[in-house]
PDB file of C-alpha atoms and ligand atoms in Angstrom:
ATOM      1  CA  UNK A   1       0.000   0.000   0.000  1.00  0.00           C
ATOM      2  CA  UNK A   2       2.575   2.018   1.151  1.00  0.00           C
ATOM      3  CA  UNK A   3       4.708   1.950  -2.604  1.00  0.00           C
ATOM      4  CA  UNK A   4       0.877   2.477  -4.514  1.00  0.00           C
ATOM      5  CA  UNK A   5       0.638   5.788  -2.421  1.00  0.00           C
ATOM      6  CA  UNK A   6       3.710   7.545  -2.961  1.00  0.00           C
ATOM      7  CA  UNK A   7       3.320   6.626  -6.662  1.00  0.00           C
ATOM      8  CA  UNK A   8       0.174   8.113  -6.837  1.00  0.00           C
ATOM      9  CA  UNK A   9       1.256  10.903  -4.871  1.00  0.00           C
ATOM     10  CA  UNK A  10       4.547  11.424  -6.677  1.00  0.00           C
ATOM     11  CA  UNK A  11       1.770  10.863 -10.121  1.00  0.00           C
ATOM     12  CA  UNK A  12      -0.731  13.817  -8.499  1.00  0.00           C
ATOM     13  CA  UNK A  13       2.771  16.546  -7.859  1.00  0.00           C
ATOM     14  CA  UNK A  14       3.981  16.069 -11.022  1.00  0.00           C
ATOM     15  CA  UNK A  15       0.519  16.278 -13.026  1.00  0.00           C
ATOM     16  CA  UNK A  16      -0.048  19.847 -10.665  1.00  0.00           C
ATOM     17  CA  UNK A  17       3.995  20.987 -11.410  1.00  0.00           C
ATOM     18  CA  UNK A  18       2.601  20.240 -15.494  1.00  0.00           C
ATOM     19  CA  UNK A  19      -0.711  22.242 -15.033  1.00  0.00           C
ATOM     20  CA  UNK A  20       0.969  25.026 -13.235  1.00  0.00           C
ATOM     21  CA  UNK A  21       4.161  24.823 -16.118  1.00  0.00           C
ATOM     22  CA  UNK A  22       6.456  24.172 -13.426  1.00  0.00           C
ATOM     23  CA  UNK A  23       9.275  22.389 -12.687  1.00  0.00           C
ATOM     24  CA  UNK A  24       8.926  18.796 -10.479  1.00  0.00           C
ATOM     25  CA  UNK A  25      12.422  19.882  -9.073  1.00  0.00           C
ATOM     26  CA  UNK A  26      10.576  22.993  -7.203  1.00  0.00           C
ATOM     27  CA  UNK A  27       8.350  20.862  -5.164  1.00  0.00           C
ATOM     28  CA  UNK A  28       9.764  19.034  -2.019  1.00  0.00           C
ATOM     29  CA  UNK A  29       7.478  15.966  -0.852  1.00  0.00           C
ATOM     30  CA  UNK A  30       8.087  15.498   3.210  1.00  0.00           C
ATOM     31  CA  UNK A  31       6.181  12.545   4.121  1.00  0.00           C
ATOM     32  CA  UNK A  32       4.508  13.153   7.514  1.00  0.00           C
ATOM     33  CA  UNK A  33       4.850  10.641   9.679  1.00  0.00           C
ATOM     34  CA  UNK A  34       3.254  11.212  12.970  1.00  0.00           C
ATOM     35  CA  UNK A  35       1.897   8.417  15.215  1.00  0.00           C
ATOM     36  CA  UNK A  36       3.277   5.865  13.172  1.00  0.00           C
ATOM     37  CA  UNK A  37       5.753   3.589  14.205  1.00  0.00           C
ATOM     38  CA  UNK A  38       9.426   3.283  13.141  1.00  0.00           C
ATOM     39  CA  UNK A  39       8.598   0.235  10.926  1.00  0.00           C
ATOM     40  CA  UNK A  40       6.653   2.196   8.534  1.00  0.00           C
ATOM     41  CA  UNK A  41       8.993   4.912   8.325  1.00  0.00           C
ATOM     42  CA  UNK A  42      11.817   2.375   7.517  1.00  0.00           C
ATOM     43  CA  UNK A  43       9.597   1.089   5.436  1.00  0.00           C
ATOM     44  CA  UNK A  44       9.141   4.359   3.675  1.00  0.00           C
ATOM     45  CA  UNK A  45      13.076   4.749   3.603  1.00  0.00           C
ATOM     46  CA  UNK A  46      13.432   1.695   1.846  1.00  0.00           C
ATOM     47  CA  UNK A  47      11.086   2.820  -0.939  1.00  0.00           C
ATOM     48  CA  UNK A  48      13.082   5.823  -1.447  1.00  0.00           C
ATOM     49  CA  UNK A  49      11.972   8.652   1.171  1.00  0.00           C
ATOM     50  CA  UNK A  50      14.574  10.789   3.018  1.00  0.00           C
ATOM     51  CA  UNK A  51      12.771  13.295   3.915  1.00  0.00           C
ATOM     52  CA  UNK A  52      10.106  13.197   6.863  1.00  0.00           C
ATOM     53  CA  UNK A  53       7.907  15.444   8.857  1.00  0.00           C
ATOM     54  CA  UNK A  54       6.777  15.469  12.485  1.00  0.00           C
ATOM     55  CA  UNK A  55       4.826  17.103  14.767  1.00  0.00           C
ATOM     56  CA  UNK A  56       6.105  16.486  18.323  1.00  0.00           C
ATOM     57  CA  UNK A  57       9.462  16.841  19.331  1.00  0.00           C
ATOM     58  CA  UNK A  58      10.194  13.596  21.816  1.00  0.00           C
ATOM     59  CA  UNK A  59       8.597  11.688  18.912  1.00  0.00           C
ATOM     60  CA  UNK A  60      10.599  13.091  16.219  1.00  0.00           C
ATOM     61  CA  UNK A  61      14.301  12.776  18.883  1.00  0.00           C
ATOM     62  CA  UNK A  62      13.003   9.381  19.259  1.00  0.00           C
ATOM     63  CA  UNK A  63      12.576   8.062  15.795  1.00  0.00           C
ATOM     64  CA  UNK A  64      15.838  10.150  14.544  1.00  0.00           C
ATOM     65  CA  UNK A  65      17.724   8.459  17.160  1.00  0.00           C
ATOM     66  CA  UNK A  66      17.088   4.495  15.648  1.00  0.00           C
ATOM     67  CA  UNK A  67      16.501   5.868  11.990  1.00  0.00           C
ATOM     68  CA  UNK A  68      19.320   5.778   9.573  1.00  0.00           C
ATOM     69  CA  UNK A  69      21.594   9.098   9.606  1.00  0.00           C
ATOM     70  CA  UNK A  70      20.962   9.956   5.850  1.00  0.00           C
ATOM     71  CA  UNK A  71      16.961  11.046   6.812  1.00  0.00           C
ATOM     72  CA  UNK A  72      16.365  14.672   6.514  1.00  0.00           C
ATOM     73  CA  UNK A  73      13.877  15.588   9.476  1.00  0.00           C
ATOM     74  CA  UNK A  74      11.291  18.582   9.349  1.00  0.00           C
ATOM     75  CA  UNK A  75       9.676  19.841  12.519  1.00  0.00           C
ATOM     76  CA  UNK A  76       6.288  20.812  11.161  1.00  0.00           C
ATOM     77  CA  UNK A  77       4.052  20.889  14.386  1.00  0.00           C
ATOM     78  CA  UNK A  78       3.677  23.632  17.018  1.00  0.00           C
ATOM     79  CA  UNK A  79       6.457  24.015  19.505  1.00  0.00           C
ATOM     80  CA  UNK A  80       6.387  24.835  22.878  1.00  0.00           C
ATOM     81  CA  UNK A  81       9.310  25.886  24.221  1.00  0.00           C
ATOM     82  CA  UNK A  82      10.723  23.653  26.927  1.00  0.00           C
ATOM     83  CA  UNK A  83      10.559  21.277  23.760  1.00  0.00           C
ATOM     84  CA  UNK A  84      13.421  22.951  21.832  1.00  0.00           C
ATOM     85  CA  UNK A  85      16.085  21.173  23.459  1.00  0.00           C
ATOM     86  CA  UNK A  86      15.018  17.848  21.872  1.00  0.00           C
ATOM     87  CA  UNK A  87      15.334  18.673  18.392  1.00  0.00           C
ATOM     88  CA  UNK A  88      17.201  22.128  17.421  1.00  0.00           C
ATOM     89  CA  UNK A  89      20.319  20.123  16.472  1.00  0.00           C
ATOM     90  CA  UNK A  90      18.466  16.993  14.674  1.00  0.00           C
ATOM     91  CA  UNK A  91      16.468  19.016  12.173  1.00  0.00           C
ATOM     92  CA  UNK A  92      16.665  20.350   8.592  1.00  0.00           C
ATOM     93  CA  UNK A  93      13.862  23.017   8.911  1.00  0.00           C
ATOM     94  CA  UNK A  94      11.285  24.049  11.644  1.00  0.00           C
ATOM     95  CA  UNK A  95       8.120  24.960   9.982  1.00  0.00           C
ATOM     96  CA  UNK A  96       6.147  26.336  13.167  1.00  0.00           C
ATOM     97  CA  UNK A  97       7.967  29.523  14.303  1.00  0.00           C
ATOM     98  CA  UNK A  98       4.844  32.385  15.275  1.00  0.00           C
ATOM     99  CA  UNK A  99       6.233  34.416  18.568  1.00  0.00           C
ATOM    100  CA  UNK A 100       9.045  35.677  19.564  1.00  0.00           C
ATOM    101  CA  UNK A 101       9.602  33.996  22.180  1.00  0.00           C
ATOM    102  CA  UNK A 102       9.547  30.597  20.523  1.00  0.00           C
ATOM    103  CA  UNK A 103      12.228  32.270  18.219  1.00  0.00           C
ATOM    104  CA  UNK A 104      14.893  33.302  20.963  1.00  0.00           C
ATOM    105  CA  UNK A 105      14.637  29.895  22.753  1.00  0.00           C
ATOM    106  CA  UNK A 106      15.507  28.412  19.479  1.00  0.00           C
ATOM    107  CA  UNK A 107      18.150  30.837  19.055  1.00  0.00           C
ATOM    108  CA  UNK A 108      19.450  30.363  22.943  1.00  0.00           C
ATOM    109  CA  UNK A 109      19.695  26.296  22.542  1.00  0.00           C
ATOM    110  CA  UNK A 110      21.201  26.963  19.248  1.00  0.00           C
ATOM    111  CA  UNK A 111      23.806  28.751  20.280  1.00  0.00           C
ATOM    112  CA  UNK A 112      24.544  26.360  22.708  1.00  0.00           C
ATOM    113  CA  UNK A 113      24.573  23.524  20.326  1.00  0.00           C
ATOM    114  CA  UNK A 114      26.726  25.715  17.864  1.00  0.00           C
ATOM    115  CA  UNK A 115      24.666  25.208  15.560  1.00  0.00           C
ATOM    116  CA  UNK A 116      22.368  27.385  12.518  1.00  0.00           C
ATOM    117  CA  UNK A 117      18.769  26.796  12.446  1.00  0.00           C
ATOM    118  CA  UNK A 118      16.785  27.494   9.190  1.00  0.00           C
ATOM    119  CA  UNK A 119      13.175  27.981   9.910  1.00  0.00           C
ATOM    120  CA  UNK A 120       9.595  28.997   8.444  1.00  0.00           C
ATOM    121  CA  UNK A 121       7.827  31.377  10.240  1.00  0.00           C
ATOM    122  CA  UNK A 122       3.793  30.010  10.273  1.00  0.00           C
ATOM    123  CA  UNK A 123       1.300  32.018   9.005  1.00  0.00           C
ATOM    124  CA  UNK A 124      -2.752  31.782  10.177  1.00  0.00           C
ATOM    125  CA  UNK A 125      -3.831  33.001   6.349  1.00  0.00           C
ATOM    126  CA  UNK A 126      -6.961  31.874   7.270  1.00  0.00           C
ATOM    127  CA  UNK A 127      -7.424  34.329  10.378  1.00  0.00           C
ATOM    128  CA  UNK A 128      -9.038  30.788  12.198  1.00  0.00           C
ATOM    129  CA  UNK A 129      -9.309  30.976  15.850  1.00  0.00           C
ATOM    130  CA  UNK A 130      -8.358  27.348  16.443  1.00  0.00           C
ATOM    131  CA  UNK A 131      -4.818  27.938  14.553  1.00  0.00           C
ATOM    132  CA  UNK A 132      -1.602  28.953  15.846  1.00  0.00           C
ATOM    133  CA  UNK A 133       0.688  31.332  13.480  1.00  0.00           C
ATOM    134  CA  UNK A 134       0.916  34.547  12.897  1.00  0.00           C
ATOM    135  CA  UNK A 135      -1.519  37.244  11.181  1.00  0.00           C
ATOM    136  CA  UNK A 136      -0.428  38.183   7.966  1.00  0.00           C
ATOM    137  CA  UNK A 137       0.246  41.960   8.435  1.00  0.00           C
ATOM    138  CA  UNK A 138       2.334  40.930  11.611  1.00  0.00           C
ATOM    139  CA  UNK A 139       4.662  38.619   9.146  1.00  0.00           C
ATOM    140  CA  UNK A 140       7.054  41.901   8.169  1.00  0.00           C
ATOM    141  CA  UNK A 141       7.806  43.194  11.778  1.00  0.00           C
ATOM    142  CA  UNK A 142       8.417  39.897  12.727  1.00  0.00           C
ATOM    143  CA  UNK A 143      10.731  39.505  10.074  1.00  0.00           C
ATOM    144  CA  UNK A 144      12.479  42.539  11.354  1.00  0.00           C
ATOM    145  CA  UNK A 145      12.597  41.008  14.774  1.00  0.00           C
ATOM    146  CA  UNK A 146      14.620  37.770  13.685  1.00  0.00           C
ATOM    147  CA  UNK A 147      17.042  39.524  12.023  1.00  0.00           C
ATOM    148  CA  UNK A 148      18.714  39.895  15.629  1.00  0.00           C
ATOM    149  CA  UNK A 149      18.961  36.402  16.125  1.00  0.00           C
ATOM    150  CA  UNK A 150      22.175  35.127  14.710  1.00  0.00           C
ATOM    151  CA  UNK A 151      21.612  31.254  14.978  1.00  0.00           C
ATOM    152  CA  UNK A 152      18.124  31.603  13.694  1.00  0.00           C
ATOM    153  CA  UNK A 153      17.984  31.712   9.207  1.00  0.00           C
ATOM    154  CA  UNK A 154      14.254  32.652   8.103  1.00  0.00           C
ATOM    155  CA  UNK A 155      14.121  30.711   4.839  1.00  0.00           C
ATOM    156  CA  UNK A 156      10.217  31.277   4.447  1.00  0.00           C
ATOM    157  CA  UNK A 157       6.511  31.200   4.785  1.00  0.00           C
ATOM    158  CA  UNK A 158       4.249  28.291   5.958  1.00  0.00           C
ATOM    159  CA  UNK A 159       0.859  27.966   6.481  1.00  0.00           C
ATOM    160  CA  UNK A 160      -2.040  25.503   7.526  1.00  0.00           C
ATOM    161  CA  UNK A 161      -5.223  25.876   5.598  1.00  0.00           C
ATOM    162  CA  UNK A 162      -8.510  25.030   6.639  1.00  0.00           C
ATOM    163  CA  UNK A 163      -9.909  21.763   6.892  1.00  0.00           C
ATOM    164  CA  UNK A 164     -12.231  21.796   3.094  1.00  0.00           C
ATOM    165  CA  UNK A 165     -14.468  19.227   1.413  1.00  0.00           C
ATOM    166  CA  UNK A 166     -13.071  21.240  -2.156  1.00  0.00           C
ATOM    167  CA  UNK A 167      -9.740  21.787  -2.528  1.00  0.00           C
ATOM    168  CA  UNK A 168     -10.805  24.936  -4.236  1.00  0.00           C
ATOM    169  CA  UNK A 169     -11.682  26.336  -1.768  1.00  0.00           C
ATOM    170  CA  UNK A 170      -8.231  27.187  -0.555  1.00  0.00           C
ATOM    171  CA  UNK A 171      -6.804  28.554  -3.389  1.00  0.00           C
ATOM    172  CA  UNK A 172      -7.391  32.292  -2.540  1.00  0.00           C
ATOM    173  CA  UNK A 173      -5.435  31.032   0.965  1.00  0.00           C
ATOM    174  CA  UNK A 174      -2.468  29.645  -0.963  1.00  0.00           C
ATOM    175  CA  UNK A 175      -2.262  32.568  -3.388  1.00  0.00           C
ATOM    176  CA  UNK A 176      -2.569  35.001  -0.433  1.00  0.00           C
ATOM    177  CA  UNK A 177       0.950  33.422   1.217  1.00  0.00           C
ATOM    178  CA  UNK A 178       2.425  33.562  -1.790  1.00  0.00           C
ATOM    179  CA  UNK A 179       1.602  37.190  -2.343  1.00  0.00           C
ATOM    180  CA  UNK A 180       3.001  37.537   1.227  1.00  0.00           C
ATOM    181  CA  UNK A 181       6.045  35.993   0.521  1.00  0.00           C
ATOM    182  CA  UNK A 182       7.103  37.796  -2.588  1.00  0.00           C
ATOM    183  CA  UNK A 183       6.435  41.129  -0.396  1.00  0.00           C
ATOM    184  CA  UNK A 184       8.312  40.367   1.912  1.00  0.00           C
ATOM    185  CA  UNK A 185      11.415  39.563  -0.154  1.00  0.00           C
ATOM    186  CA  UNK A 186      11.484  42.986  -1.194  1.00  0.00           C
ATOM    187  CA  UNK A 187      12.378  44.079   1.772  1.00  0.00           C
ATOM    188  CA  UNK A 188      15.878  42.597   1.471  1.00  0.00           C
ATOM    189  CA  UNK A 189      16.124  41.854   5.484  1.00  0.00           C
ATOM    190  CA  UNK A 190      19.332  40.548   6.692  1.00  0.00           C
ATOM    191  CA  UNK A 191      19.276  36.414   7.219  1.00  0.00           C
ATOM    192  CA  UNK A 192      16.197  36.138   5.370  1.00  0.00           C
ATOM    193  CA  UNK A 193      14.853  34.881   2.305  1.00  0.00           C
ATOM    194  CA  UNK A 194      11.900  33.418   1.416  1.00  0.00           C
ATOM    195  CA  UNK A 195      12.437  30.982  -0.981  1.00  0.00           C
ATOM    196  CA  UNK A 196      10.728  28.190   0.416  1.00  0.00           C
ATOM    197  CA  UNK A 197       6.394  28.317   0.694  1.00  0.00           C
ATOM    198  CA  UNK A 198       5.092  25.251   2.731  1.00  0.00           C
ATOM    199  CA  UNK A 199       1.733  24.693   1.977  1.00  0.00           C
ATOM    200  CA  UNK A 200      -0.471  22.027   0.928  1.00  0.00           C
ATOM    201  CA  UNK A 201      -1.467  19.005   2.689  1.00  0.00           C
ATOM    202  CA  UNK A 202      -2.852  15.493   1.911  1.00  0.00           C
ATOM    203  CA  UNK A 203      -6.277  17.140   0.727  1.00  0.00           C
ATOM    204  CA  UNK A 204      -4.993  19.979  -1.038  1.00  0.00           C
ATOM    205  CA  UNK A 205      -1.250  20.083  -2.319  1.00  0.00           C
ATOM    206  CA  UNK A 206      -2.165  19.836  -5.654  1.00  0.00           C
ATOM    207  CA  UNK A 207      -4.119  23.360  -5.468  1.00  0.00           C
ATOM    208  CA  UNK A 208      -1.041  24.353  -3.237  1.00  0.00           C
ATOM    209  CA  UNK A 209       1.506  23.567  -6.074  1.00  0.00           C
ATOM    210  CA  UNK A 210      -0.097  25.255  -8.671  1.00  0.00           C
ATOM    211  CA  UNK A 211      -0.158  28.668  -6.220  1.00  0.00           C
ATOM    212  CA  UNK A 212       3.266  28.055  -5.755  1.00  0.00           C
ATOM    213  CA  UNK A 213       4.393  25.508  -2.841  1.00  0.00           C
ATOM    214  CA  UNK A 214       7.919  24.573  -3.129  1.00  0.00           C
ATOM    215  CA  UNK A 215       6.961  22.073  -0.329  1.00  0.00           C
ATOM    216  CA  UNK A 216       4.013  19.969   0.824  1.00  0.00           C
ATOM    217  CA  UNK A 217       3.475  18.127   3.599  1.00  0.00           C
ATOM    218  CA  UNK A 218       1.411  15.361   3.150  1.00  0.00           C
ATOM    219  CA  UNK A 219       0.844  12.807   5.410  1.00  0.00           C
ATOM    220  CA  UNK A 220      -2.079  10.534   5.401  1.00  0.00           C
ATOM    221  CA  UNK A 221      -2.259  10.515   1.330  1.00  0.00           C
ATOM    222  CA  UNK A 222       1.103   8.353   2.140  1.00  0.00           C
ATOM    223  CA  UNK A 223       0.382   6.285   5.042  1.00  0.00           C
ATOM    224  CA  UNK A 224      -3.356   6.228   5.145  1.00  0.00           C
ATOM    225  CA  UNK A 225      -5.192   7.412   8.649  1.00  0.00           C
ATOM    226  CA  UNK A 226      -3.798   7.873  11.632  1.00  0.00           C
ATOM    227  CA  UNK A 227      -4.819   6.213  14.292  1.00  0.00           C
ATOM    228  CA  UNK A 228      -4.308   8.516  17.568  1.00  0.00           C
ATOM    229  CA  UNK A 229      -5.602   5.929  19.718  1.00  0.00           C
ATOM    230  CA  UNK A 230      -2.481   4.013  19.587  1.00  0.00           C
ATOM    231  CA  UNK A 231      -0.115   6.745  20.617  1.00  0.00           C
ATOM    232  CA  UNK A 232       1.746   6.318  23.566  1.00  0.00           C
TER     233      UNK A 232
HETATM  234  C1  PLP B 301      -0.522  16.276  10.194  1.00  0.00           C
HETATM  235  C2  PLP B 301      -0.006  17.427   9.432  1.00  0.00           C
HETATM  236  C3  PLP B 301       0.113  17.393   8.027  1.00  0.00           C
HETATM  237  C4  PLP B 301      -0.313  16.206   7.184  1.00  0.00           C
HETATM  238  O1  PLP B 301      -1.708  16.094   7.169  1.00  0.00           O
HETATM  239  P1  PLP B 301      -2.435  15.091   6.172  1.00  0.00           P
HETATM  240  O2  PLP B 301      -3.783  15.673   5.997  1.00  0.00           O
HETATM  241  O3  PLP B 301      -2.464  13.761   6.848  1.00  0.00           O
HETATM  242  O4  PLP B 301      -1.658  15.067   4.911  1.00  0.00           O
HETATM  243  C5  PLP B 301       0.646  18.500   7.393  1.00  0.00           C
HETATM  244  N1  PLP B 301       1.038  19.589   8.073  1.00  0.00           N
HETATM  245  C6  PLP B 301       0.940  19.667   9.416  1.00  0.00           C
HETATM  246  C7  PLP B 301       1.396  20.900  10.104  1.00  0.00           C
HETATM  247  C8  PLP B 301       0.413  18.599  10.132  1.00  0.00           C
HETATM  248  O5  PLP B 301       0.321  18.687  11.471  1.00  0.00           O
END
């Protein structure tokens, strides 16, 4: 099952890159893999994936620490703070970054660590209560902000669109952090760019890629439901 859905996945981002006259080589596929056991991430690995996505830090420390060394982990879920610790020097990218607070404890544990940390800084496009991120016309003052955080590297935008029965329906959201994004870039801030748009999940990537993702996060399209009754 697992090899039938990342074809048919890899099938759907290609078919979107073709529609939106883009290249495949701009879209980055991290397979989310929360609440599923190290098995079916090896699994995964063995059909070609390097690159996965989780949303709790212990979770993600834990399966990095037994997975091979080659896998590129993304930290896509909201952080809190005292959680930091566990993953600033094991990933490639956080995705969740929204206060400034969250930004200089990630900048204090990776100075510590010696290390540079490239992040995303979320965006609530949407404006729903329920979701963490930013507003969109607090994005640019934030950016301002980070740019005194040497350890920190803002390489983007991310967002989280609503939950839709049509796709469609969150085009004008995709097309809105895009817009974003390309504003923002004009401002030339130090540290910063904002090459990389993260948007699009199982339901909706395809819309995403053809507003512009340059990576979606899809998680269930690869390894079906998830079954949160099993988590320990
Ligand atoms: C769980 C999750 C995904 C993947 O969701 P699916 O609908 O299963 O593809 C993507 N992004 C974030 C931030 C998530 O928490």
């Amino acid at each position: 099952m697992l090899r039938e859905n990342l074809e048919a996945v890899e099938a759907n981002i290609q078919a979107a890159c073709e529609r939106a006259g883009r290249d495949r080589s701009e879209v980055t596929l991290i397979a989310v893999s929360k609440t599923k056991p190290v098995e079916t991430l090896q699994e995964a690995y063995d059909l070609g994936v390097r690159i996965f996505g989780e949303n709790k830090a212990q979770e993600l420390a834990g399966k990095y620490e037994v997975l091979p060394d080659d896998i590129h982990w993304h930290m896509i879920g909201h952080m809190q703070r005292n959680k930091v610790k566990y993953i600033v020097d094991k990933v490639d990218l956080i995705h969740s970054v929204d206060s400034v607070r969250l930004a200089e404890t990630i900048e204090k544990e990776a100075e510590k660590r010696n290390v540079t940390v490239n992040i995303l800084i979320e965006v609530n496009v949407a404006k729903e209560e329920s979701k963490y991120g930013l507003m969109p016309e607090e994005v640019i003052d934030f950016v301002d902000k980070l740019a005194d955080f040497p350890h920190l590297r803002v390489k983007g935008l991310m967002t989280i669109a609503p939950f839709v029965d049509d796709p469609e329906e969150n085009r004008p959201i995709f097309a809105h952090l895009r817009k974003l994004s390309v504003d923002i870039a004009k401002k030339n801030v130090d540290n910063m760019s904002m090459g990389i748009l993260s948007m699009g999940m199982t339901n909706d990537y395809q819309v995403a890629i053809e507003e512009g993702a340059t990576m979606v996060r899809v998680g269930t399209g690869i390894f079906g439901a998830r079954d949160y009754t099993q988590q320990v």
